[in-house]
PDB file of C-alpha atoms in Angstrom:
ATOM      1  CA  MET A   2       0.000   0.000   0.000  1.00 40.00           C
ATOM      2  CA  LYS A   3       2.795   2.436   0.923  1.00 41.00           C
ATOM      3  CA  LYS A   4       4.571   1.581  -2.320  1.00 41.00           C
ATOM      4  CA  LEU A   5       1.421   2.436  -4.307  1.00 39.00           C
ATOM      5  CA  ILE A   6       1.029   5.807  -2.570  1.00 40.00           C
ATOM      6  CA  PHE A   7       4.726   6.565  -3.046  1.00 37.00           C
ATOM      7  CA  ALA A   8       4.524   5.604  -6.735  1.00 40.00           C
ATOM      8  CA  LEU A   9       1.475   7.804  -7.267  1.00 41.00           C
ATOM      9  CA  ALA A  10       3.041  10.737  -5.452  1.00 41.00           C
ATOM     10  CA  THR A  11       6.207  10.336  -7.544  1.00 37.00           C
ATOM     11  CA  PHE A  12       4.057  10.164 -10.709  1.00 42.00           C
ATOM     12  CA  ALA A  13       2.282  13.373  -9.685  1.00 42.00           C
ATOM     13  CA  PHE A  14       5.559  15.141  -8.935  1.00 39.00           C
ATOM     14  CA  LEU A  15       7.085  14.175 -12.278  1.00 38.00           C
ATOM     15  CA  LEU A  16       4.062  15.385 -14.210  1.00 41.00           C
ATOM     16  CA  ALA A  17       3.595  18.603 -12.262  1.00 43.00           C
ATOM     17  CA  PRO A  18       4.433  21.766 -14.170  1.00 43.00           C
ATOM     18  CA  LYS A  19       7.638  23.436 -13.079  1.00 39.00           C
ATOM     19  CA  THR A  20       6.318  27.013 -13.255  1.00 39.00           C
ATOM     20  CA  THR A  21       3.874  28.977 -11.185  1.00 41.00           C
ATOM     21  CA  THR A  22       2.755  31.464 -13.863  1.00 45.00           C
ATOM     22  CA  ALA A  23      -0.625  29.757 -14.224  1.00 50.00           C
ATOM     23  CA  GLN A  24      -1.478  30.507 -10.593  1.00 72.00           C
ATOM     24  CA  SER A  25      -2.353  34.126 -11.465  1.00 86.00           C
ATOM     25  CA  LYS A  26      -4.719  32.950 -14.215  1.00 94.00           C
ATOM     26  CA  ASP A  27      -8.108  31.341 -13.650  1.00 95.00           C
ATOM     27  CA  ILE A  28      -9.038  28.001 -15.218  1.00 96.00           C
ATOM     28  CA  VAL A  29     -10.477  29.593 -18.376  1.00 96.00           C
ATOM     29  CA  ASP A  30      -7.439  31.856 -18.849  1.00 96.00           C
ATOM     30  CA  VAL A  31      -5.133  28.852 -18.535  1.00 96.00           C
ATOM     31  CA  ALA A  32      -7.219  26.883 -21.057  1.00 96.00           C
ATOM     32  CA  VAL A  33      -7.217  29.801 -23.508  1.00 96.00           C
ATOM     33  CA  SER A  34      -3.418  30.041 -23.243  1.00 95.00           C
ATOM     34  CA  VAL A  35      -2.905  26.385 -24.274  1.00 95.00           C
ATOM     35  CA  ASP A  36      -3.301  25.657 -28.003  1.00 95.00           C
ATOM     36  CA  ASP A  37      -4.209  22.022 -27.310  1.00 96.00           C
ATOM     37  CA  PHE A  38      -7.342  23.191 -25.445  1.00 97.00           C
ATOM     38  CA  SER A  39      -8.822  25.190 -28.355  1.00 96.00           C
ATOM     39  CA  THR A  40     -11.712  22.740 -28.870  1.00 96.00           C
ATOM     40  CA  LEU A  41     -12.426  22.729 -25.133  1.00 97.00           C
ATOM     41  CA  VAL A  42     -12.504  26.545 -25.099  1.00 97.00           C
ATOM     42  CA  THR A  43     -14.857  26.576 -28.108  1.00 96.00           C
ATOM     43  CA  ALA A  44     -17.136  24.106 -26.308  1.00 97.00           C
ATOM     44  CA  LEU A  45     -17.062  26.117 -23.058  1.00 97.00           C
ATOM     45  CA  LYS A  46     -18.128  29.211 -24.985  1.00 96.00           C
ATOM     46  CA  ALA A  47     -20.895  27.319 -26.835  1.00 96.00           C
ATOM     47  CA  ALA A  48     -22.212  25.915 -23.532  1.00 96.00           C
ATOM     48  CA  ASP A  49     -22.013  29.352 -21.893  1.00 95.00           C
ATOM     49  CA  LEU A  50     -19.775  27.986 -19.094  1.00 96.00           C
ATOM     50  CA  VAL A  51     -16.921  30.477 -19.346  1.00 96.00           C
ATOM     51  CA  GLY A  52     -18.389  32.719 -16.633  1.00 94.00           C
ATOM     52  CA  ALA A  53     -18.959  29.805 -14.281  1.00 94.00           C
ATOM     53  CA  LEU A  54     -15.367  28.540 -14.618  1.00 95.00           C
ATOM     54  CA  LYS A  55     -14.043  32.060 -14.094  1.00 94.00           C
ATOM     55  CA  GLY A  56     -15.854  32.045 -10.730  1.00 93.00           C
ATOM     56  CA  ASP A  57     -14.262  31.665  -7.321  1.00 92.00           C
ATOM     57  CA  GLY A  58     -14.331  27.874  -7.278  1.00 91.00           C
ATOM     58  CA  PRO A  59     -12.298  26.047  -6.370  1.00 97.00           C
ATOM     59  CA  PHE A  60     -12.749  23.612  -9.227  1.00 97.00           C
ATOM     60  CA  THR A  61     -10.930  20.531 -10.430  1.00 97.00           C
ATOM     61  CA  VAL A  62     -11.185  20.235 -14.205  1.00 98.00           C
ATOM     62  CA  PHE A  63     -10.301  17.096 -16.128  1.00 98.00           C
ATOM     63  CA  ALA A  64      -9.559  18.826 -19.421  1.00 98.00           C
ATOM     64  CA  PRO A  65      -9.529  16.843 -22.673  1.00 98.00           C
ATOM     65  CA  VAL A  66      -6.990  17.846 -25.300  1.00 97.00           C
ATOM     66  CA  ASN A  67      -7.959  18.505 -28.920  1.00 97.00           C
ATOM     67  CA  SER A  68      -7.077  14.954 -29.973  1.00 97.00           C
ATOM     68  CA  GLY A  69      -9.574  13.676 -27.393  1.00 96.00           C
ATOM     69  CA  PHE A  70     -12.345  15.758 -28.958  1.00 96.00           C
ATOM     70  CA  ALA A  71     -11.198  14.582 -32.407  1.00 95.00           C
ATOM     71  CA  LYS A  72     -12.124  11.016 -31.410  1.00 95.00           C
ATOM     72  CA  ILE A  73     -15.773  12.113 -31.319  1.00 94.00           C
ATOM     73  CA  ASP A  74     -17.509  11.804 -34.677  1.00 92.00           C
ATOM     74  CA  SER A  75     -17.206  15.266 -36.319  1.00 92.00           C
ATOM     75  CA  GLU A  76     -20.924  15.397 -37.115  1.00 95.00           C
ATOM     76  CA  THR A  77     -21.778  14.679 -33.462  1.00 94.00           C
ATOM     77  CA  LEU A  78     -19.267  17.233 -32.201  1.00 93.00           C
ATOM     78  CA  ASN A  79     -20.528  19.916 -34.587  1.00 94.00           C
ATOM     79  CA  SER A  80     -24.086  19.154 -33.517  1.00 95.00           C
ATOM     80  CA  LEU A  81     -23.180  19.502 -29.825  1.00 95.00           C
ATOM     81  CA  LEU A  82     -21.734  22.951 -30.527  1.00 95.00           C
ATOM     82  CA  GLN A  83     -25.060  24.211 -31.934  1.00 96.00           C
ATOM     83  CA  PRO A  84     -27.163  26.528 -29.716  1.00 95.00           C
ATOM     84  CA  GLU A  85     -30.082  24.077 -29.613  1.00 97.00           C
ATOM     85  CA  ASN A  86     -27.805  21.473 -27.962  1.00 96.00           C
ATOM     86  CA  LYS A  87     -26.355  23.818 -25.340  1.00 96.00           C
ATOM     87  CA  GLU A  88     -27.916  21.866 -22.447  1.00 96.00           C
ATOM     88  CA  GLN A  89     -26.491  18.527 -23.617  1.00 96.00           C
ATOM     89  CA  LEU A  90     -23.044  20.077 -24.193  1.00 96.00           C
ATOM     90  CA  SER A  91     -23.168  21.697 -20.758  1.00 97.00           C
ATOM     91  CA  ALA A  92     -23.967  18.316 -19.183  1.00 97.00           C
ATOM     92  CA  ILE A  93     -20.950  16.752 -20.903  1.00 97.00           C
ATOM     93  CA  LEU A  94     -18.589  19.571 -19.931  1.00 97.00           C
ATOM     94  CA  THR A  95     -19.727  19.771 -16.299  1.00 97.00           C
ATOM     95  CA  TYR A  96     -19.113  16.014 -16.145  1.00 97.00           C
ATOM     96  CA  HIS A  97     -15.423  16.975 -16.450  1.00 97.00           C
ATOM     97  CA  VAL A  98     -15.528  19.231 -13.377  1.00 97.00           C
ATOM     98  CA  VAL A  99     -15.403  18.340  -9.692  1.00 97.00           C
ATOM     99  CA  SER A 100     -16.069  20.839  -6.918  1.00 96.00           C
ATOM    100  CA  GLY A 101     -12.988  21.571  -4.827  1.00 96.00           C
ATOM    101  CA  LYS A 102      -9.286  21.554  -5.597  1.00 96.00           C
ATOM    102  CA  LEU A 103      -8.085  17.960  -5.919  1.00 96.00           C
ATOM    103  CA  MET A 104      -4.364  17.896  -6.484  1.00 97.00           C
ATOM    104  CA  ALA A 105      -2.687  14.733  -7.770  1.00 95.00           C
ATOM    105  CA  SER A 106      -1.596  13.959  -4.216  1.00 95.00           C
ATOM    106  CA  ASP A 107      -5.257  14.070  -3.096  1.00 95.00           C
ATOM    107  CA  VAL A 108      -6.253  11.667  -5.858  1.00 93.00           C
ATOM    108  CA  ALA A 109      -3.306   9.413  -4.972  1.00 91.00           C
ATOM    109  CA  ALA A 110      -4.380   9.372  -1.313  1.00 93.00           C
ATOM    110  CA  ALA A 111      -7.962   8.505  -2.305  1.00 93.00           C
ATOM    111  CA  LEU A 112      -6.691   5.724  -4.573  1.00 93.00           C
ATOM    112  CA  GLY A 113      -4.601   4.391  -1.688  1.00 92.00           C
ATOM    113  CA  LYS A 114      -7.624   4.300   0.596  1.00 94.00           C
ATOM    114  CA  GLY A 115      -9.796   2.733  -2.090  1.00 94.00           C
ATOM    115  CA  ASN A 116      -7.391  -0.033  -3.153  1.00 92.00           C
ATOM    116  CA  GLY A 117      -6.570   1.680  -6.447  1.00 92.00           C
ATOM    117  CA  LYS A 118     -10.037   3.088  -7.067  1.00 95.00           C
ATOM    118  CA  ALA A 119     -11.761   6.374  -6.115  1.00 96.00           C
ATOM    119  CA  GLU A 120     -15.197   7.682  -7.044  1.00 96.00           C
ATOM    120  CA  LEU A 121     -15.548  11.372  -7.873  1.00 96.00           C
ATOM    121  CA  THR A 122     -18.855  13.272  -8.038  1.00 96.00           C
ATOM    122  CA  THR A 123     -18.945  15.756 -10.903  1.00 97.00           C
ATOM    123  CA  LEU A 124     -20.742  19.095 -11.093  1.00 96.00           C
ATOM    124  CA  ASN A 125     -23.483  17.552 -13.227  1.00 94.00           C
ATOM    125  CA  GLY A 126     -24.152  15.008 -10.460  1.00 96.00           C
ATOM    126  CA  GLY A 127     -22.589  12.099 -12.319  1.00 96.00           C
ATOM    127  CA  LYS A 128     -19.792   9.838 -11.137  1.00 96.00           C
ATOM    128  CA  LEU A 129     -16.291   9.376 -12.512  1.00 97.00           C
ATOM    129  CA  THR A 130     -14.085   6.595 -11.219  1.00 97.00           C
ATOM    130  CA  ALA A 131     -10.348   7.233 -10.950  1.00 96.00           C
ATOM    131  CA  MET A 132      -8.378   4.000 -11.207  1.00 96.00           C
ATOM    132  CA  LYS A 133      -4.746   3.019 -11.090  1.00 93.00           C
ATOM    133  CA  LYS A 134      -3.678   0.890 -14.029  1.00 89.00           C
ATOM    134  CA  ASP A 135      -0.227  -0.377 -14.943  1.00 83.00           C
ATOM    135  CA  ASP A 136       0.756   2.627 -17.036  1.00 85.00           C
ATOM    136  CA  GLY A 137      -0.921   5.427 -15.074  1.00 92.00           C
ATOM    137  CA  ILE A 138      -4.116   6.846 -13.628  1.00 95.00           C
ATOM    138  CA  TYR A 139      -7.322   6.693 -15.660  1.00 96.00           C
ATOM    139  CA  LEU A 140     -10.853   8.000 -15.410  1.00 97.00           C
ATOM    140  CA  LYS A 141     -13.697   5.617 -16.153  1.00 97.00           C
ATOM    141  CA  ASP A 142     -16.905   7.326 -17.239  1.00 96.00           C
ATOM    142  CA  ALA A 143     -20.541   6.308 -16.806  1.00 94.00           C
ATOM    143  CA  LYS A 144     -20.471   4.494 -20.159  1.00 94.00           C
ATOM    144  CA  GLY A 145     -17.435   2.391 -19.211  1.00 95.00           C
ATOM    145  CA  ASN A 146     -14.986   4.337 -21.400  1.00 94.00           C
ATOM    146  CA  TRP A 147     -11.480   5.170 -20.175  1.00 95.00           C
ATOM    147  CA  SER A 148      -9.388   8.327 -20.399  1.00 97.00           C
ATOM    148  CA  LYS A 149      -5.783   8.484 -19.252  1.00 97.00           C
ATOM    149  CA  ILE A 150      -4.684  11.412 -17.116  1.00 97.00           C
ATOM    150  CA  SER A 151      -1.605  12.545 -19.024  1.00 96.00           C
ATOM    151  CA  LYS A 152      -0.569  15.562 -16.926  1.00 96.00           C
ATOM    152  CA  THR A 153      -1.541  16.696 -13.451  1.00 96.00           C
ATOM    153  CA  ASP A 154      -1.575  19.767 -11.256  1.00 96.00           C
ATOM    154  CA  VAL A 155      -1.812  22.622 -13.740  1.00 96.00           C
ATOM    155  CA  VAL A 156      -2.627  25.151 -11.025  1.00 96.00           C
ATOM    156  CA  ALA A 157      -4.968  28.079 -11.632  1.00 96.00           C
ATOM    157  CA  SER A 158      -6.106  30.831  -9.286  1.00 96.00           C
ATOM    158  CA  ASN A 159      -9.497  29.148  -8.825  1.00 97.00           C
ATOM    159  CA  GLY A 160      -8.563  25.474  -8.943  1.00 97.00           C
ATOM    160  CA  VAL A 161      -6.526  22.918 -10.801  1.00 97.00           C
ATOM    161  CA  ILE A 162      -6.546  21.273 -14.221  1.00 97.00           C
ATOM    162  CA  HIS A 163      -5.593  17.672 -14.918  1.00 97.00           C
ATOM    163  CA  ILE A 164      -5.109  16.960 -18.615  1.00 98.00           C
ATOM    164  CA  ILE A 165      -6.866  13.882 -20.007  1.00 98.00           C
ATOM    165  CA  GLU A 166      -6.552  12.171 -23.380  1.00 97.00           C
ATOM    166  CA  ASP A 167     -10.242  11.550 -24.123  1.00 97.00           C
ATOM    167  CA  VAL A 168     -13.613  13.165 -23.532  1.00 97.00           C
ATOM    168  CA  VAL A 169     -15.487  11.368 -20.736  1.00 97.00           C
ATOM    169  CA  MET A 170     -19.239  11.006 -21.159  1.00 95.00           C
ATOM    170  CA  PRO A 171     -22.111  10.963 -18.686  1.00 94.00           C
ATOM    171  CA  ASN A 172     -25.029   8.559 -19.144  1.00 84.00           C
TER     172      ASN A 172
END
């Protein structure tokens, strides 16, 4: 058990950014400053969530990179970005957000207590399951799909971002 916690803490340390410049920016400002979040930013604007994620928080955001959004059928993605589907898009995006500031060390501690598994409640009321697998930490969504956490602890003034490789989906 101690080895698992140590391994996870080491993993978190190695993936943590080495600068503190993001701390003066909120979650949206950080996302806007990263080219690989351009699809996420477009979706946040379409769902009218920019104001909410500029709020006090704190928030933990599991942010998919552009290649994660690219795995969604382009017709489906374009449809989600339309004004008439704002509610559905909002539900998907708030499924990527947890209330509070969960650093990688917090997730590692929860995984240690849960024998490699921790359930997270998202802002849309859904559940994500964080799980330790051989090559890293993954999120399992309500549909049974997996997304690897590829970078942790991108600190913002109102929370933290953990970068994930795929879009996770609620029911």
